[in-house]
GROMACS .gro file of C-alpha atoms in nm:
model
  202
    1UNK     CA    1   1.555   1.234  -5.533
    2UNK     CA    2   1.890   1.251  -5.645
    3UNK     CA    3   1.857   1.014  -5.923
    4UNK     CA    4   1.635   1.181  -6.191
    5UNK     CA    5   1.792   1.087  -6.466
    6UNK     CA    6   1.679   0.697  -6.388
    7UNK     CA    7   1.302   0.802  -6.219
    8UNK     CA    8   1.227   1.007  -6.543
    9UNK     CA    9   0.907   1.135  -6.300
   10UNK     CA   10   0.775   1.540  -6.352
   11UNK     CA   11   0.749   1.803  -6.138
   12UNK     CA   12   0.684   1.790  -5.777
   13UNK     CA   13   0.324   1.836  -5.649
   14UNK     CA   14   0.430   2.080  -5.388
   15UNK     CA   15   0.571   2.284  -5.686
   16UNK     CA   16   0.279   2.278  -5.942
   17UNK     CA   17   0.027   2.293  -5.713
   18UNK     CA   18   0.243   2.578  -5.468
   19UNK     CA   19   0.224   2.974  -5.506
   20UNK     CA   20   0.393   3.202  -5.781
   21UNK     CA   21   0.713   3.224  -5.482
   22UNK     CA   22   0.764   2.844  -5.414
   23UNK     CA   23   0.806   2.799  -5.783
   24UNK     CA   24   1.023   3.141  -5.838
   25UNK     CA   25   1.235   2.993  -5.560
   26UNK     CA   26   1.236   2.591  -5.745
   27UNK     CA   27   1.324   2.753  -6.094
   28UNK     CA   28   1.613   2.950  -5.883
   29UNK     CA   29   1.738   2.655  -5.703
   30UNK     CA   30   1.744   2.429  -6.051
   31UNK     CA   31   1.890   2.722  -6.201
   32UNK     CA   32   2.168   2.717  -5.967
   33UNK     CA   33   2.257   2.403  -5.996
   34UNK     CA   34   2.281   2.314  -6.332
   35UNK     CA   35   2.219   2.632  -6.528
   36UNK     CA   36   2.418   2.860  -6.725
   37UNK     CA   37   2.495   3.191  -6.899
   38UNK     CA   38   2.614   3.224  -7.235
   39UNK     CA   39   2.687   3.507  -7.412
   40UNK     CA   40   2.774   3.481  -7.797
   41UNK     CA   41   2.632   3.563  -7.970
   42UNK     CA   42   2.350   3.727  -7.759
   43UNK     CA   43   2.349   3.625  -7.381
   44UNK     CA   44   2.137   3.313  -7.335
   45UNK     CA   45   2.028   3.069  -7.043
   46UNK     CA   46   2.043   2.702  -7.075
   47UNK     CA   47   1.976   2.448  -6.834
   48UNK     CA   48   2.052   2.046  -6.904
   49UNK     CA   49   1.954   1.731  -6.813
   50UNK     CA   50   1.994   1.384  -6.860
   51UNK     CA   51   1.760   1.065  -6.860
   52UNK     CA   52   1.855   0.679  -6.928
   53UNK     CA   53   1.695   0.494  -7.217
   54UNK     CA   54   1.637   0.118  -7.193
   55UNK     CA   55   1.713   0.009  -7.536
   56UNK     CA   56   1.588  -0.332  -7.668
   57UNK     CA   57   1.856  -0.553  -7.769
   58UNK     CA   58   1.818  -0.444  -8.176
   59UNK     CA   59   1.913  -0.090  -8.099
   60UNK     CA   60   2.208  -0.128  -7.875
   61UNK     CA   61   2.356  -0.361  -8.110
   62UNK     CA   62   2.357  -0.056  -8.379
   63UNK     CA   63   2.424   0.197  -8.114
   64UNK     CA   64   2.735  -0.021  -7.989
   65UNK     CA   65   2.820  -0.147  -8.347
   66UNK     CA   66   2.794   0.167  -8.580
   67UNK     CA   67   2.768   0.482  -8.321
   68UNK     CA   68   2.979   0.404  -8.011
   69UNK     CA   69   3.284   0.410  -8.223
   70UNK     CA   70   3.210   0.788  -8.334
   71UNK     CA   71   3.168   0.929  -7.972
   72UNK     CA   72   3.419   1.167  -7.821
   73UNK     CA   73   3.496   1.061  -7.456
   74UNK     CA   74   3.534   1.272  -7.197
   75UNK     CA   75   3.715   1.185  -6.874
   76UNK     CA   76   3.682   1.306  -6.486
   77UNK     CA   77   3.864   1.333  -6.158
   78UNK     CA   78   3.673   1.048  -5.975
   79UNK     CA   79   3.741   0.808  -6.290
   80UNK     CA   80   3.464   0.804  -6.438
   81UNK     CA   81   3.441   0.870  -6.834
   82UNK     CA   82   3.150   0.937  -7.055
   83UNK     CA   83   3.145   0.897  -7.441
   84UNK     CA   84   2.901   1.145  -7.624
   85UNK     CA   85   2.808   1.191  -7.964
   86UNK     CA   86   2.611   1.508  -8.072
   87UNK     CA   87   2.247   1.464  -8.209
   88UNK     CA   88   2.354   1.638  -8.521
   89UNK     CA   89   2.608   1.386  -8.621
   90UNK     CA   90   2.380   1.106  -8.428
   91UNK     CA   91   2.113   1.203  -8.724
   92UNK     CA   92   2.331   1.164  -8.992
   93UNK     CA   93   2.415   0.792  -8.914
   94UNK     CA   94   2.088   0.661  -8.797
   95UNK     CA   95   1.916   0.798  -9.130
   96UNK     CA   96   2.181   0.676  -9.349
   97UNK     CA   97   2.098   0.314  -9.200
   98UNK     CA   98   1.753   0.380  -9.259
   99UNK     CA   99   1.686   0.358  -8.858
  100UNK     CA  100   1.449   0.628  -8.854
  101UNK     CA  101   1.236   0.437  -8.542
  102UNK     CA  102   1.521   0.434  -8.318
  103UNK     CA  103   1.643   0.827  -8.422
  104UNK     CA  104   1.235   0.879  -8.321
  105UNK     CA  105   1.284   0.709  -7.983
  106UNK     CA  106   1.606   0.905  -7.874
  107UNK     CA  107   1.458   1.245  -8.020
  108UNK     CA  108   1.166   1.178  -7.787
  109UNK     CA  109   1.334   1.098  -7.530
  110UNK     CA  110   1.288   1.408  -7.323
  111UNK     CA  111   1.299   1.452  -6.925
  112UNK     CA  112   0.931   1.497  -6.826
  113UNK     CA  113   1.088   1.695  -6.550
  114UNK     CA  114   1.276   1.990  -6.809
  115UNK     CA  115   0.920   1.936  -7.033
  116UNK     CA  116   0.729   2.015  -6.692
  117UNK     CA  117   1.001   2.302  -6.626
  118UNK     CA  118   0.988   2.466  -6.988
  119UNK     CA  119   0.591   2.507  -6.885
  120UNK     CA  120   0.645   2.640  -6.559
  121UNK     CA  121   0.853   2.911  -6.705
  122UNK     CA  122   0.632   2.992  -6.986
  123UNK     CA  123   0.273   2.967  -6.807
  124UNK     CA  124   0.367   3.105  -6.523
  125UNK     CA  125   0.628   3.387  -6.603
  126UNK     CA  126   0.595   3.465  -6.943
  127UNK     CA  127   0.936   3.358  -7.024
  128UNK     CA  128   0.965   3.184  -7.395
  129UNK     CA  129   1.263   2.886  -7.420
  130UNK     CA  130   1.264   2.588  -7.630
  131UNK     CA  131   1.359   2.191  -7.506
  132UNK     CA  132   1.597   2.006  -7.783
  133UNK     CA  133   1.806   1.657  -7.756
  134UNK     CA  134   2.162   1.787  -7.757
  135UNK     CA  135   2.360   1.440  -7.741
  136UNK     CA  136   2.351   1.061  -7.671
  137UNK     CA  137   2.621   0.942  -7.420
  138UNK     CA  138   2.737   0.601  -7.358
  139UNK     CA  139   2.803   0.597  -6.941
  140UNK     CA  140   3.100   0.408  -6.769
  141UNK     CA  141   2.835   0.151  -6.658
  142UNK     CA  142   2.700   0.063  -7.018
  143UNK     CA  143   2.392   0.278  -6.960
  144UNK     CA  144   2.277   0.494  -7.282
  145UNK     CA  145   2.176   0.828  -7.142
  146UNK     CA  146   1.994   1.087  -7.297
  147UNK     CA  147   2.101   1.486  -7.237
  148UNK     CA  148   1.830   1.756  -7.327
  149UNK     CA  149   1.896   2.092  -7.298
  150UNK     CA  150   1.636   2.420  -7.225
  151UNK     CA  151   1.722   2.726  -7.415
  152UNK     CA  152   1.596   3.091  -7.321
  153UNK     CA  153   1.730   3.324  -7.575
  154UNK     CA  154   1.477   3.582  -7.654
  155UNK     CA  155   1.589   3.940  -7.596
  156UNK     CA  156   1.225   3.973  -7.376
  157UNK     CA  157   1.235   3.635  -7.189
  158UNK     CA  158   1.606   3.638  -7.104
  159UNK     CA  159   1.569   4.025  -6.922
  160UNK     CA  160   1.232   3.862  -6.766
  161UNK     CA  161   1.409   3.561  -6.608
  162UNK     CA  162   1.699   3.834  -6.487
  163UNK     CA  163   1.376   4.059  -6.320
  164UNK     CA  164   1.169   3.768  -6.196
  165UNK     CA  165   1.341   3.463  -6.086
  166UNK     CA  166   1.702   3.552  -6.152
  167UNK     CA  167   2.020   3.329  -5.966
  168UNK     CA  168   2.034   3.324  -5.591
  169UNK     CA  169   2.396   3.283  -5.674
  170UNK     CA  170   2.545   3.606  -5.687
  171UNK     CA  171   2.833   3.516  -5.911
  172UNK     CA  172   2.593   3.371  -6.191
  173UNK     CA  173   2.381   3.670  -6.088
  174UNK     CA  174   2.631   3.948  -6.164
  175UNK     CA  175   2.722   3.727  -6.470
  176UNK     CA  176   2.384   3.769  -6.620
  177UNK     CA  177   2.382   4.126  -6.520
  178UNK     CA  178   2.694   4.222  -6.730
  179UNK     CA  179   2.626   4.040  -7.006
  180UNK     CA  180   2.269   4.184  -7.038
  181UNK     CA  181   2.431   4.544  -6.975
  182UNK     CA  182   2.704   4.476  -7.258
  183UNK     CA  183   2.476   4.396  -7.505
  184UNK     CA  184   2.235   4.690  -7.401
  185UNK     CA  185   1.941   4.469  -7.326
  186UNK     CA  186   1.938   4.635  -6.980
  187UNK     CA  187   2.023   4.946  -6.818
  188UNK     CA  188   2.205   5.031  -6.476
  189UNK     CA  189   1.838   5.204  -6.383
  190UNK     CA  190   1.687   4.807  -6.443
  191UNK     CA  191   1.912   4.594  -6.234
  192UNK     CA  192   1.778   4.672  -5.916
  193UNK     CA  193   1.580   4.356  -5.832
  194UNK     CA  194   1.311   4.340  -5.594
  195UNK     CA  195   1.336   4.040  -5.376
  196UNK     CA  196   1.079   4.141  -5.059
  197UNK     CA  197   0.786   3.887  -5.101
  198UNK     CA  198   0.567   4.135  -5.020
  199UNK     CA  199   0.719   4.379  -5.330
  200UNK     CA  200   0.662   4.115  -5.584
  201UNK     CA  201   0.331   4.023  -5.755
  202UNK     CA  202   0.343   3.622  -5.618
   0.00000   0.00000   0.00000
């Protein structure tokens, strides 16, 4: 369960086969965890996640021999360090060395779960957001690892998710609030939330 990044598996039954509430109360837990509110230059959610690739032993030998070199690494308290290169610059060097099969396989590389998540938003609360690669990382352990992002930046879906499935955090809560009132996407009349099952259309 705690290992999603290796299982690569979708959503959970319970949650696309559950009521409008269970998955309000999923997208707000996932949201909690690992989501967050920008503001600039219009507020915006994002929520991130991050899958292992097995790589035969062609592409790691490019990956280690003409990308590794050009990641930025980033180090932690517990001593563990990842090194990440952005998919922008990742581009530029795979097509320059003509590896447009292996730029294919990490672009495609999504988590079915944030693919299964981006759906659950849009089918089933309207909310619009888009699923891009963001960066390939190179792990303490020698694992390649894959980090996706989910974007919801639409003036309509961004107030939507802040009215219908919102942060049980109240800190990220109030975040979202303020932003959305400084840019006069929402009023002081619209923040009053209605979180009674029985008020909400589930």
């Amino acid at each position: 369960v705690g290992k999603k990044y290796k299982l690569n598996e979708g959503l959970p039954w319970i949650v696309k086969e559950g009521a409008k509430e269970v998955k309000r109360q999923y997208l707000r837990a996932i949201f909690d965890d690992e989501g967050c509110v920008g503001k600039k230059p219009f507020p915006y959610l994002t929520l991130s996640r991050n899958i292992h690739v097995n790589f035969d032993d062609k592409e790691k030998e490019i990956l280690k021999n003409f990308v590794a070199a050009l990641m930025k690494t980033s180090y932690f308290p517990t001593g563990h360090a990842t090194s990440r290169i952005q998919i922008r610059r990742l581009k530029e060097v795979l097509t320059n060395l003509n590896q447009f099969d292996l730029l294919n396989k990490v672009l495609n590389s999504k988590p079915k779960i944030l693919a299964d998540e981006s759906k659950l938003l849009e089918n089933d609360f309207g909310i619009e957001n888009k699923v891009y690669v963001m960066s390939l990382q190179l792990t303490t352990n020698g694992n390649f690892s894959i980090q996706s992002c989910m974007v919801i930046q639409r003036k309509k879906s961004v107030v939507k998710f802040y009215k219908e499935v919102g942060f049980s955090f109240t800190k990220k809560q109030n975040r979202l609030k303020e932003t959305l009132i400084n840019k006069r996407w929402l009023s002081d009349l619209e923040t009053i939330q209605y979180t009674d099952k029985e008020k909400r259309n589930v």
